[in-house]
Coordinates of N, CA and C and ligand atoms in Angstrom, one line a residue:
M1 N -37.7 31.7 -26.1 CA -37.6 30.9 -27.3 C -38.8 31.3 -28.2
K2 N -38.6 31.6 -29.4 CA -39.7 31.9 -30.4 C -40.2 30.6 -31.0
N3 N -41.4 30.3 -30.9 CA -42.0 29.1 -31.4 C -42.6 29.3 -32.8
I4 N -42.2 28.4 -33.7 CA -42.8 28.3 -35.0 C -43.8 27.1 -35.1
V5 N -45.0 27.3 -35.5 CA -45.9 26.2 -35.7 C -46.2 26.1 -37.2
I6 N -46.0 24.9 -37.7 CA -46.2 24.6 -39.2 C -47.5 23.8 -39.4
L7 N -48.4 24.3 -40.3 CA -49.6 23.6 -40.6 C -49.5 22.9 -42.0
I8 N -49.9 21.6 -42.0 CA -49.8 20.9 -43.3 C -51.1 20.1 -43.5
S9 N -51.3 19.7 -44.8 CA -52.4 18.8 -45.2 C -51.9 17.6 -46.0
G10 N -50.7 17.7 -46.5 CA -50.3 16.6 -47.5 C -48.8 16.1 -47.3
A11 N -48.1 16.2 -48.3 CA -46.7 15.5 -48.4 C -45.8 16.1 -47.4
G12 N -45.9 17.4 -47.1 CA -45.0 18.1 -46.1 C -43.6 18.3 -46.5
S13 N -43.4 18.4 -47.9 CA -42.0 18.6 -48.3 C -41.5 20.0 -47.9
N14 N -42.3 21.0 -47.9 CA -41.9 22.3 -47.4 C -41.7 22.3 -45.9
M15 N -42.5 21.6 -45.2 CA -42.4 21.5 -43.8 C -41.0 20.9 -43.5
A16 N -40.7 19.8 -44.2 CA -39.4 19.1 -43.9 C -38.2 20.0 -44.2
T17 N -38.3 20.8 -45.3 CA -37.1 21.6 -45.6 C -37.0 22.8 -44.6
I18 N -38.1 23.2 -44.0 CA -38.0 24.3 -43.0 C -37.4 23.7 -41.7
I19 N -37.8 22.5 -41.3 CA -37.3 21.9 -40.1 C -35.8 21.6 -40.3
Q20 N -35.4 21.1 -41.5 CA -34.0 20.9 -41.8 C -33.2 22.1 -41.8
A21 N -33.7 23.2 -42.4 CA -33.0 24.5 -42.4 C -32.8 25.0 -41.0
A22 N -33.8 24.8 -40.1 CA -33.7 25.3 -38.7 C -32.6 24.6 -38.0
Q23 N -32.4 23.3 -38.3 CA -31.4 22.5 -37.7 C -30.0 22.9 -38.3
R24 N -30.0 22.9 -39.6 CA -28.7 23.1 -40.3 C -28.1 24.5 -40.0
E25 N -29.1 25.5 -39.9 CA -28.6 26.9 -39.8 C -28.7 27.3 -38.3
H26 N -28.9 26.4 -37.4 CA -28.9 26.7 -36.0 C -29.8 27.8 -35.6
W27 N -31.0 27.7 -36.0 CA -32.0 28.8 -35.7 C -32.1 29.0 -34.2
R28 N -32.0 27.9 -33.5 CA -32.2 28.0 -32.0 C -31.1 28.9 -31.4
E29 N -29.9 28.6 -31.8 CA -28.8 29.4 -31.2 C -28.7 30.8 -31.8
R30 N -28.9 30.9 -33.1 CA -28.7 32.2 -33.8 C -29.9 33.1 -33.7
L31 N -31.1 32.5 -33.8 CA -32.3 33.3 -33.9 C -33.2 33.1 -32.7
G32 N -32.8 32.3 -31.8 CA -33.7 32.0 -30.6 C -35.0 31.4 -31.0
A33 N -35.0 30.6 -32.1 CA -36.3 30.1 -32.6 C -36.2 28.6 -32.9
R34 N -37.4 27.9 -32.8 CA -37.4 26.5 -33.1 C -38.8 26.2 -33.7
V35 N -38.8 25.1 -34.5 CA -40.1 24.6 -34.9 C -40.7 23.8 -33.8
A36 N -41.7 24.3 -33.2 CA -42.3 23.7 -32.0 C -43.2 22.6 -32.2
A37 N -43.9 22.7 -33.4 CA -44.9 21.6 -33.7 C -45.4 21.7 -35.1
V38 N -45.8 20.5 -35.6 CA -46.5 20.4 -36.9 C -47.9 20.0 -36.6
I39 N -48.8 20.7 -37.2 CA -50.3 20.3 -37.0 C -50.9 20.1 -38.4
S40 N -51.6 18.9 -38.5 CA -52.3 18.6 -39.8 C -53.8 18.6 -39.6
N41 N -54.5 18.9 -40.6 CA -56.0 18.8 -40.6 C -56.4 17.4 -41.1
R42 N -55.4 16.6 -41.5 CA -55.7 15.3 -42.1 C -54.9 14.2 -41.3
V43 N -55.6 13.2 -40.9 CA -54.9 12.1 -40.2 C -53.9 11.4 -41.2
D44 N -54.3 11.4 -42.5 CA -53.5 10.6 -43.4 C -52.4 11.5 -44.2
A45 N -52.2 12.7 -43.6 CA -51.2 13.5 -44.3 C -49.8 12.8 -44.3
R46 N -49.3 12.7 -45.5 CA -48.0 12.0 -45.6 C -46.9 12.6 -44.8
G47 N -46.9 13.9 -44.7 CA -45.9 14.7 -43.9 C -45.8 14.2 -42.5
L48 N -46.9 13.6 -41.9 CA -46.9 13.2 -40.5 C -46.0 12.0 -40.3
T49 N -45.7 11.3 -41.4 CA -44.9 10.0 -41.2 C -43.4 10.3 -41.2
Q50 N -43.0 11.6 -41.5 CA -41.6 11.9 -41.6 C -41.1 12.0 -40.1
E51 N -39.9 11.4 -39.9 CA -39.4 11.4 -38.5 C -38.4 12.6 -38.5
L52 N -38.9 13.7 -38.0 CA -38.0 14.9 -38.0 C -37.7 15.5 -36.7
G53 N -38.2 14.8 -35.7 CA -37.9 15.2 -34.3 C -38.8 16.4 -33.8
V54 N -39.9 16.7 -34.5 CA -40.8 17.7 -34.1 C -42.1 17.1 -33.7
P55 N -42.7 17.5 -32.6 CA -44.0 16.9 -32.2 C -45.1 17.2 -33.3
T56 N -45.9 16.2 -33.5 CA -47.0 16.4 -34.5 C -48.4 16.2 -33.8
Q57 N -49.4 16.9 -34.3 CA -50.7 16.8 -33.8 C -51.7 16.8 -35.0
V58 N -52.8 16.2 -34.8 CA -53.9 16.3 -35.9 C -55.1 16.9 -35.3
V59 N -55.6 17.9 -36.0 CA -57.0 18.4 -35.7 C -57.8 18.1 -37.0
D60 N -58.6 17.1 -36.9 CA -59.2 16.5 -38.1 C -60.5 17.4 -38.5
H61 N -60.4 18.1 -39.6 CA -61.5 19.0 -40.0 C -62.8 18.3 -40.1
K62 N -62.8 17.0 -40.4 CA -64.0 16.2 -40.6 C -64.8 16.0 -39.3
A63 N -64.1 16.2 -38.2 CA -64.8 16.0 -36.9 C -65.6 17.2 -36.5
F64 N -65.6 18.3 -37.3 CA -66.3 19.5 -36.9 C -67.4 19.9 -37.9
A65 N -68.5 20.3 -37.3 CA -69.7 20.6 -38.2 C -69.5 21.9 -39.0
T66 N -68.8 22.8 -38.5 CA -68.6 24.1 -39.2 C -67.2 24.5 -39.3
R67 N -66.9 25.4 -40.3 CA -65.6 25.9 -40.4 C -65.1 26.7 -39.2
E68 N -66.1 27.4 -38.6 CA -65.8 28.2 -37.4 C -65.3 27.2 -36.2
A69 N -66.1 26.1 -36.1 CA -65.7 25.2 -35.0 C -64.4 24.6 -35.2
F70 N -64.1 24.2 -36.5 CA -62.7 23.7 -36.8 C -61.7 24.7 -36.5
D71 N -61.9 25.9 -37.0 CA -60.8 26.9 -36.8 C -60.6 27.2 -35.3
A72 N -61.7 27.2 -34.5 CA -61.6 27.4 -33.0 C -60.7 26.3 -32.4
A73 N -60.9 25.1 -32.8 CA -60.2 24.0 -32.2 C -58.7 24.1 -32.7
L74 N -58.5 24.4 -33.9 CA -57.2 24.5 -34.5 C -56.4 25.7 -33.8
Q75 N -57.1 26.8 -33.6 CA -56.5 27.9 -32.9 C -56.1 27.5 -31.5
Q76 N -56.9 26.8 -30.8 CA -56.6 26.4 -29.4 C -55.3 25.5 -29.4
T77 N -55.3 24.6 -30.4 CA -54.1 23.7 -30.5 C -52.8 24.5 -30.8
I78 N -52.9 25.4 -31.7 CA -51.8 26.2 -32.1 C -51.3 27.1 -30.9
D79 N -52.3 27.7 -30.2 CA -52.0 28.7 -29.2 C -51.3 28.0 -28.0
A80 N -51.5 26.7 -27.8 CA -50.8 26.0 -26.7 C -49.3 26.2 -26.9
Y81 N -48.8 26.5 -28.1 CA -47.4 26.7 -28.3 C -46.9 28.1 -28.3
Q82 N -47.9 29.0 -28.1 CA -47.6 30.5 -28.1 C -46.7 30.9 -29.2
P83 N -47.1 30.7 -30.4 CA -46.2 30.9 -31.6 C -45.9 32.3 -31.9
S84 N -44.7 32.6 -32.4 CA -44.4 33.9 -33.0 C -44.7 33.9 -34.4
L85 N -44.7 32.7 -35.0 CA -45.0 32.5 -36.4 C -45.8 31.3 -36.7
V86 N -46.8 31.4 -37.5 CA -47.6 30.2 -37.9 C -47.4 30.1 -39.4
V87 N -46.9 29.0 -39.9 CA -46.5 28.8 -41.3 C -47.4 27.8 -42.0
L88 N -48.1 28.2 -43.0 CA -49.0 27.3 -43.7 C -48.1 26.7 -44.8
A89 N -47.9 25.4 -44.8 CA -47.1 24.7 -45.8 C -47.9 23.6 -46.4
G90 N -48.6 24.0 -47.5 CA -49.5 23.0 -48.1 C -50.7 22.7 -47.3
F91 N -51.1 23.7 -46.6 CA -52.3 23.6 -45.7 C -53.5 24.0 -46.5
M92 N -54.4 23.0 -46.9 CA -55.4 23.2 -47.9 C -56.8 23.4 -47.3
R93 N -56.9 24.4 -46.4 CA -58.2 24.7 -45.8 C -58.3 26.2 -46.0
I94 N -59.5 26.7 -46.3 CA -59.8 28.1 -46.2 C -60.0 28.5 -44.8
L95 N -59.4 29.6 -44.4 CA -59.4 30.0 -42.9 C -60.4 31.1 -42.7
T96 N -61.1 31.1 -41.6 CA -62.1 32.1 -41.3 C -61.5 33.4 -41.0
P97 N -62.2 34.5 -41.3 CA -61.6 35.8 -41.0 C -61.2 36.0 -39.5
G98 N -61.9 35.4 -38.6 CA -61.6 35.5 -37.2 C -60.2 34.8 -36.9
F99 N -60.0 33.7 -37.5 CA -58.7 33.0 -37.3 C -57.6 33.8 -37.9
V100 N -57.8 34.3 -39.1 CA -56.7 35.1 -39.7 C -56.4 36.3 -38.9
Q101 N -57.4 37.0 -38.4 CA -57.2 38.2 -37.6 C -56.5 37.9 -36.3
H102 N -56.8 36.8 -35.7 CA -56.1 36.3 -34.5 C -54.6 36.3 -34.7
Y103 N -54.2 35.8 -35.8 CA -52.7 35.7 -36.1 C -52.2 36.8 -37.0
E104 N -52.8 37.9 -37.0 CA -52.4 39.0 -37.9 C -50.9 39.3 -37.7
G105 N -50.2 39.4 -38.8 CA -48.7 39.8 -38.6 C -47.8 38.6 -38.4
R106 N -48.4 37.4 -38.0 CA -47.6 36.2 -37.8 C -48.0 35.0 -38.5
L107 N -48.8 35.2 -39.6 CA -49.3 34.1 -40.4 C -48.9 34.2 -41.8
I108 N -48.1 33.2 -42.3 CA -47.6 33.3 -43.7 C -48.0 32.0 -44.4
N109 N -47.9 32.1 -45.8 CA -48.3 31.0 -46.6 C -47.4 30.9 -47.8
I110 N -47.3 29.7 -48.4 CA -46.6 29.6 -49.7 C -47.6 29.2 -50.7
H111 N -47.6 29.8 -51.9 CA -48.6 29.5 -52.9 C -47.8 29.2 -54.2
P112 N -48.2 28.2 -54.9 CA -47.5 27.8 -56.1 C -47.8 28.6 -57.4
S113 N -47.7 29.9 -57.3 CA -47.9 30.7 -58.5 C -47.2 32.0 -58.2
L114 N -47.0 32.8 -59.3 CA -46.5 34.1 -59.1 C -47.7 35.1 -58.9
L115 N -48.0 35.2 -57.6 CA -49.2 36.0 -57.3 C -48.9 37.5 -57.7
P116 N -49.9 38.2 -58.1 CA -51.3 37.9 -57.9 C -51.9 37.0 -59.0
A117 N -51.1 36.5 -59.9 CA -51.7 35.6 -60.9 C -52.0 34.2 -60.3
F118 N -53.1 33.6 -60.8 CA -53.4 32.2 -60.4 C -53.6 32.0 -58.9
T119 N -54.5 32.7 -58.3 CA -54.9 32.4 -56.9 C -55.7 31.1 -57.0
G120 N -55.9 30.4 -55.9 CA -56.7 29.2 -55.8 C -56.0 27.9 -56.3
L121 N -56.7 27.0 -56.9 CA -56.2 25.7 -57.2 C -55.7 25.5 -58.6
N122 N -55.1 24.4 -58.9 CA -54.6 24.0 -60.3 C -53.8 25.1 -60.9
T123 N -52.9 25.7 -60.1 CA -52.1 26.8 -60.6 C -51.2 26.5 -61.8
H124 N -50.6 25.3 -61.8 CA -49.7 24.9 -62.8 C -50.4 24.7 -64.1
Q125 N -51.5 24.0 -64.1 CA -52.2 23.7 -65.4 C -52.7 25.1 -65.9
R126 N -53.2 25.9 -65.0 CA -53.7 27.2 -65.5 C -52.6 28.1 -66.1
A127 N -51.4 28.0 -65.5 CA -50.2 28.7 -66.1 C -49.9 28.2 -67.5
L128 N -49.9 26.9 -67.6 CA -49.6 26.2 -68.9 C -50.7 26.6 -69.9
D129 N -52.0 26.6 -69.5 CA -53.1 26.9 -70.4 C -53.0 28.4 -70.9
A130 N -52.5 29.2 -70.0 CA -52.4 30.6 -70.4 C -51.2 30.9 -71.2
G131 N -50.4 29.9 -71.4 CA -49.2 30.1 -72.3 C -48.1 30.9 -71.6
C132 N -48.0 30.9 -70.3 CA -47.0 31.6 -69.5 C -45.6 31.0 -69.9
K133 N -44.7 31.9 -70.0 CA -43.3 31.5 -70.3 C -42.5 31.3 -69.0
V134 N -43.0 31.9 -67.9 CA -42.4 31.6 -66.6 C -43.5 31.3 -65.6
A135 N -43.1 30.6 -64.5 CA -44.1 30.3 -63.5 C -43.3 30.4 -62.2
G136 N -43.9 30.0 -61.0 CA -43.1 30.2 -59.8 C -44.0 30.1 -58.6
A137 N -43.4 30.6 -57.5 CA -44.1 30.5 -56.2 C -44.0 31.8 -55.4
S138 N -44.9 32.0 -54.5 CA -44.9 33.2 -53.7 C -45.1 32.9 -52.3
V139 N -44.3 33.5 -51.4 CA -44.5 33.5 -50.0 C -45.2 34.8 -49.6
H140 N -46.3 34.7 -48.9 CA -47.0 36.0 -48.6 C -47.7 35.9 -47.2
R141 N -47.9 37.1 -46.7 CA -48.7 37.2 -45.5 C -50.1 36.8 -45.8
V142 N -50.8 36.2 -44.8 CA -52.2 35.8 -45.0 C -53.1 36.8 -44.5
T143 N -54.1 37.2 -45.4 CA -55.2 38.0 -45.0 C -56.4 37.3 -45.3
S144 N -57.6 37.9 -44.9 CA -58.8 37.1 -45.0 C -59.2 36.9 -46.5
E145 N -58.6 37.6 -47.4 CA -58.8 37.4 -48.8 C -57.8 36.3 -49.4
L146 N -58.4 35.2 -50.0 CA -57.6 34.0 -50.3 C -56.4 34.4 -51.2
D147 N -55.2 34.0 -50.8 CA -54.0 34.1 -51.6 C -53.7 35.6 -51.9
H148 N -54.1 36.5 -51.0 CA -53.7 37.9 -51.1 C -52.8 38.2 -49.9
G149 N -52.5 39.4 -49.7 CA -51.6 39.8 -48.6 C -50.2 40.0 -49.1
E150 N -49.5 40.8 -48.4 CA -48.1 41.3 -48.8 C -47.2 40.1 -49.3
I151 N -46.6 40.3 -50.4 CA -45.7 39.3 -51.0 C -44.4 39.5 -50.3
L152 N -43.8 38.4 -49.7 CA -42.6 38.5 -49.0 C -41.4 38.0 -49.9
A153 N -41.7 37.1 -50.8 CA -40.6 36.6 -51.7 C -41.3 35.8 -52.8
Q154 N -40.6 35.8 -53.9 CA -41.1 35.0 -55.1 C -39.9 34.3 -55.7
A155 N -40.2 33.1 -56.3 CA -39.1 32.4 -57.1 C -39.7 32.2 -58.5
V156 N -38.9 32.4 -59.5 CA -39.4 32.3 -60.9 C -38.7 31.1 -61.5
V157 N -39.4 30.3 -62.2 CA -38.8 29.2 -63.0 C -39.3 29.3 -64.5
P158 N -38.5 28.8 -65.4 CA -39.0 28.8 -66.8 C -40.0 27.7 -67.0
V159 N -41.0 28.0 -67.9 CA -41.8 26.9 -68.5 C -41.1 26.4 -69.7
V160 N -40.9 25.1 -69.8 CA -40.2 24.6 -70.9 C -41.1 23.7 -71.8
A161 N -40.7 23.6 -73.1 CA -41.5 22.8 -74.1 C -41.7 21.4 -73.5
G162 N -43.0 21.0 -73.6 CA -43.3 19.6 -73.2 C -43.7 19.5 -71.7
D163 N -43.6 20.7 -71.0 CA -44.0 20.7 -69.6 C -45.5 20.2 -69.4
T164 N -45.7 19.4 -68.4 CA -47.0 19.1 -67.9 C -47.2 19.8 -66.5
A165 N -48.4 19.7 -66.0 CA -48.6 20.3 -64.7 C -47.7 19.7 -63.7
D166 N -47.4 18.4 -63.8 CA -46.5 17.7 -62.9 C -45.1 18.1 -63.0
T167 N -44.6 18.2 -64.2 CA -43.2 18.6 -64.3 C -42.9 20.0 -63.9
L168 N -43.9 20.9 -64.2 CA -43.8 22.3 -63.8 C -43.9 22.4 -62.3
A169 N -44.8 21.6 -61.7 CA -45.0 21.6 -60.2 C -43.7 21.2 -59.5
A170 N -43.0 20.2 -60.1 CA -41.8 19.7 -59.4 C -40.7 20.8 -59.5
R171 N -40.7 21.5 -60.7 CA -39.7 22.6 -60.8 C -39.9 23.7 -59.8
V172 N -41.2 24.1 -59.7 CA -41.6 25.1 -58.8 C -41.3 24.7 -57.3
L173 N -41.7 23.5 -57.0 CA -41.5 23.0 -55.6 C -40.1 23.1 -55.2
S174 N -39.2 22.7 -56.1 CA -37.7 22.8 -55.7 C -37.3 24.2 -55.3
Q175 N -38.0 25.2 -55.9 CA -37.7 26.6 -55.5 C -38.4 27.0 -54.2
E176 N -39.6 26.4 -54.0 CA -40.3 26.7 -52.8 C -39.5 26.3 -51.6
H177 N -38.8 25.2 -51.8 CA -37.9 24.6 -50.7 C -36.8 25.6 -50.3
I178 N -36.4 26.4 -51.2 CA -35.4 27.4 -51.0 C -35.9 28.7 -50.3
I179 N -37.0 29.2 -51.0 CA -37.4 30.6 -50.5 C -38.2 30.5 -49.2
Y180 N -38.9 29.4 -48.9 CA -39.7 29.5 -47.7 C -38.9 29.6 -46.4
A181 N -37.8 28.8 -46.3 CA -37.0 28.8 -45.1 C -36.2 30.2 -45.1
Q182 N -35.9 30.7 -46.3 CA -35.2 32.0 -46.3 C -36.0 33.1 -45.7
V183 N -37.3 33.1 -46.1 CA -38.2 34.1 -45.6 C -38.4 34.0 -44.1
I184 N -38.6 32.8 -43.7 CA -38.8 32.6 -42.2 C -37.6 33.1 -41.4
A185 N -36.4 32.7 -41.9 CA -35.2 33.2 -41.2 C -35.1 34.7 -41.2
R186 N -35.5 35.3 -42.3 CA -35.4 36.8 -42.4 C -36.4 37.4 -41.4
L187 N -37.6 36.9 -41.4 CA -38.7 37.4 -40.4 C -38.2 37.3 -39.0
L188 N -37.6 36.2 -38.7 CA -37.1 36.0 -37.3 C -36.0 37.0 -37.0
Q189 N -35.1 37.2 -38.0 CA -34.0 38.1 -37.8 C -34.5 39.5 -37.6
D190 N -35.5 39.9 -38.4 CA -36.1 41.3 -38.3 C -36.7 41.4 -36.9
E191 N -37.3 40.4 -36.4 CA -38.0 40.4 -35.1 C -36.9 40.6 -34.0
M192 N -35.7 40.0 -34.2 CA -34.7 40.2 -33.2 C -34.1 41.6 -33.1
R193 N -34.2 42.3 -34.2 CA -33.5 43.7 -34.3 C -34.4 44.7 -33.5
Ligands
GAR201 C1 -46.8 23.3 -52.4 O1 -46.6 23.3 -53.8 C2 -47.5 24.5 -51.9 O2 -47.1 25.7 -52.6 C3 -49.0 24.2 -52.3 O3 -49.1 22.9 -52.0 C4 -47.9 22.2 -52.1 C5 -47.6 21.5 -50.8 O4 -46.5 20.6 -50.9 N1 -49.9 25.1 -51.5 C6 -51.0 25.5 -52.0 O5 -51.5 25.1 -53.1 C7 -51.8 26.4 -51.1 N2 -52.9 27.0 -51.8 P1 -45.8 20.0 -49.6 O6 -46.9 19.4 -48.8 O7 -44.9 19.0 -50.2 O8 -45.1 21.2 -48.9

């Protein structure tokens, strides 16, 4: 069985749609894969309160003096599941190069912009300020350079008159929910071949 581990920091809506896609599309039977665990760096992550039948764990970054110490503890927690894929779904921590290297080829992220535009934070407000006519989200492999790495899929949405960062974020998020599970299923399929 191929294990998927999802890392979250917040609402966990991407996490939920991935877990639901796995159930609905029978990933276990078709792809020999399951979401084995959800791990949060925040005790108060809203995503932890969703009852989705997947074990959850917390590795609280505030309990560690350095980024390296946190990443080492996180890595140990993840590796207990021997994951084929580690999925960052609104995981808001910068990862150390050692951590990223350890998961090379099996670590992916979703970012709320059309990369390489708008890496980092406040992507929607920055897209509005720049006068963009379209916005979107990107699923990409994680490298030690923030929000870089091979782009695996993108979704494009229009920017409409009167948009605020919140309305644009909601429009983008609804597309994130479609493309992230699709990419994961494709990667698992490729691995099966
Ligand atoms: C999503 O929009 C995701 O793209 C973004 O955080 C949100 C998490 O929502 N990720 C980043 O900004 C990573 N740099 P969710 O917790 O409801 O899935």
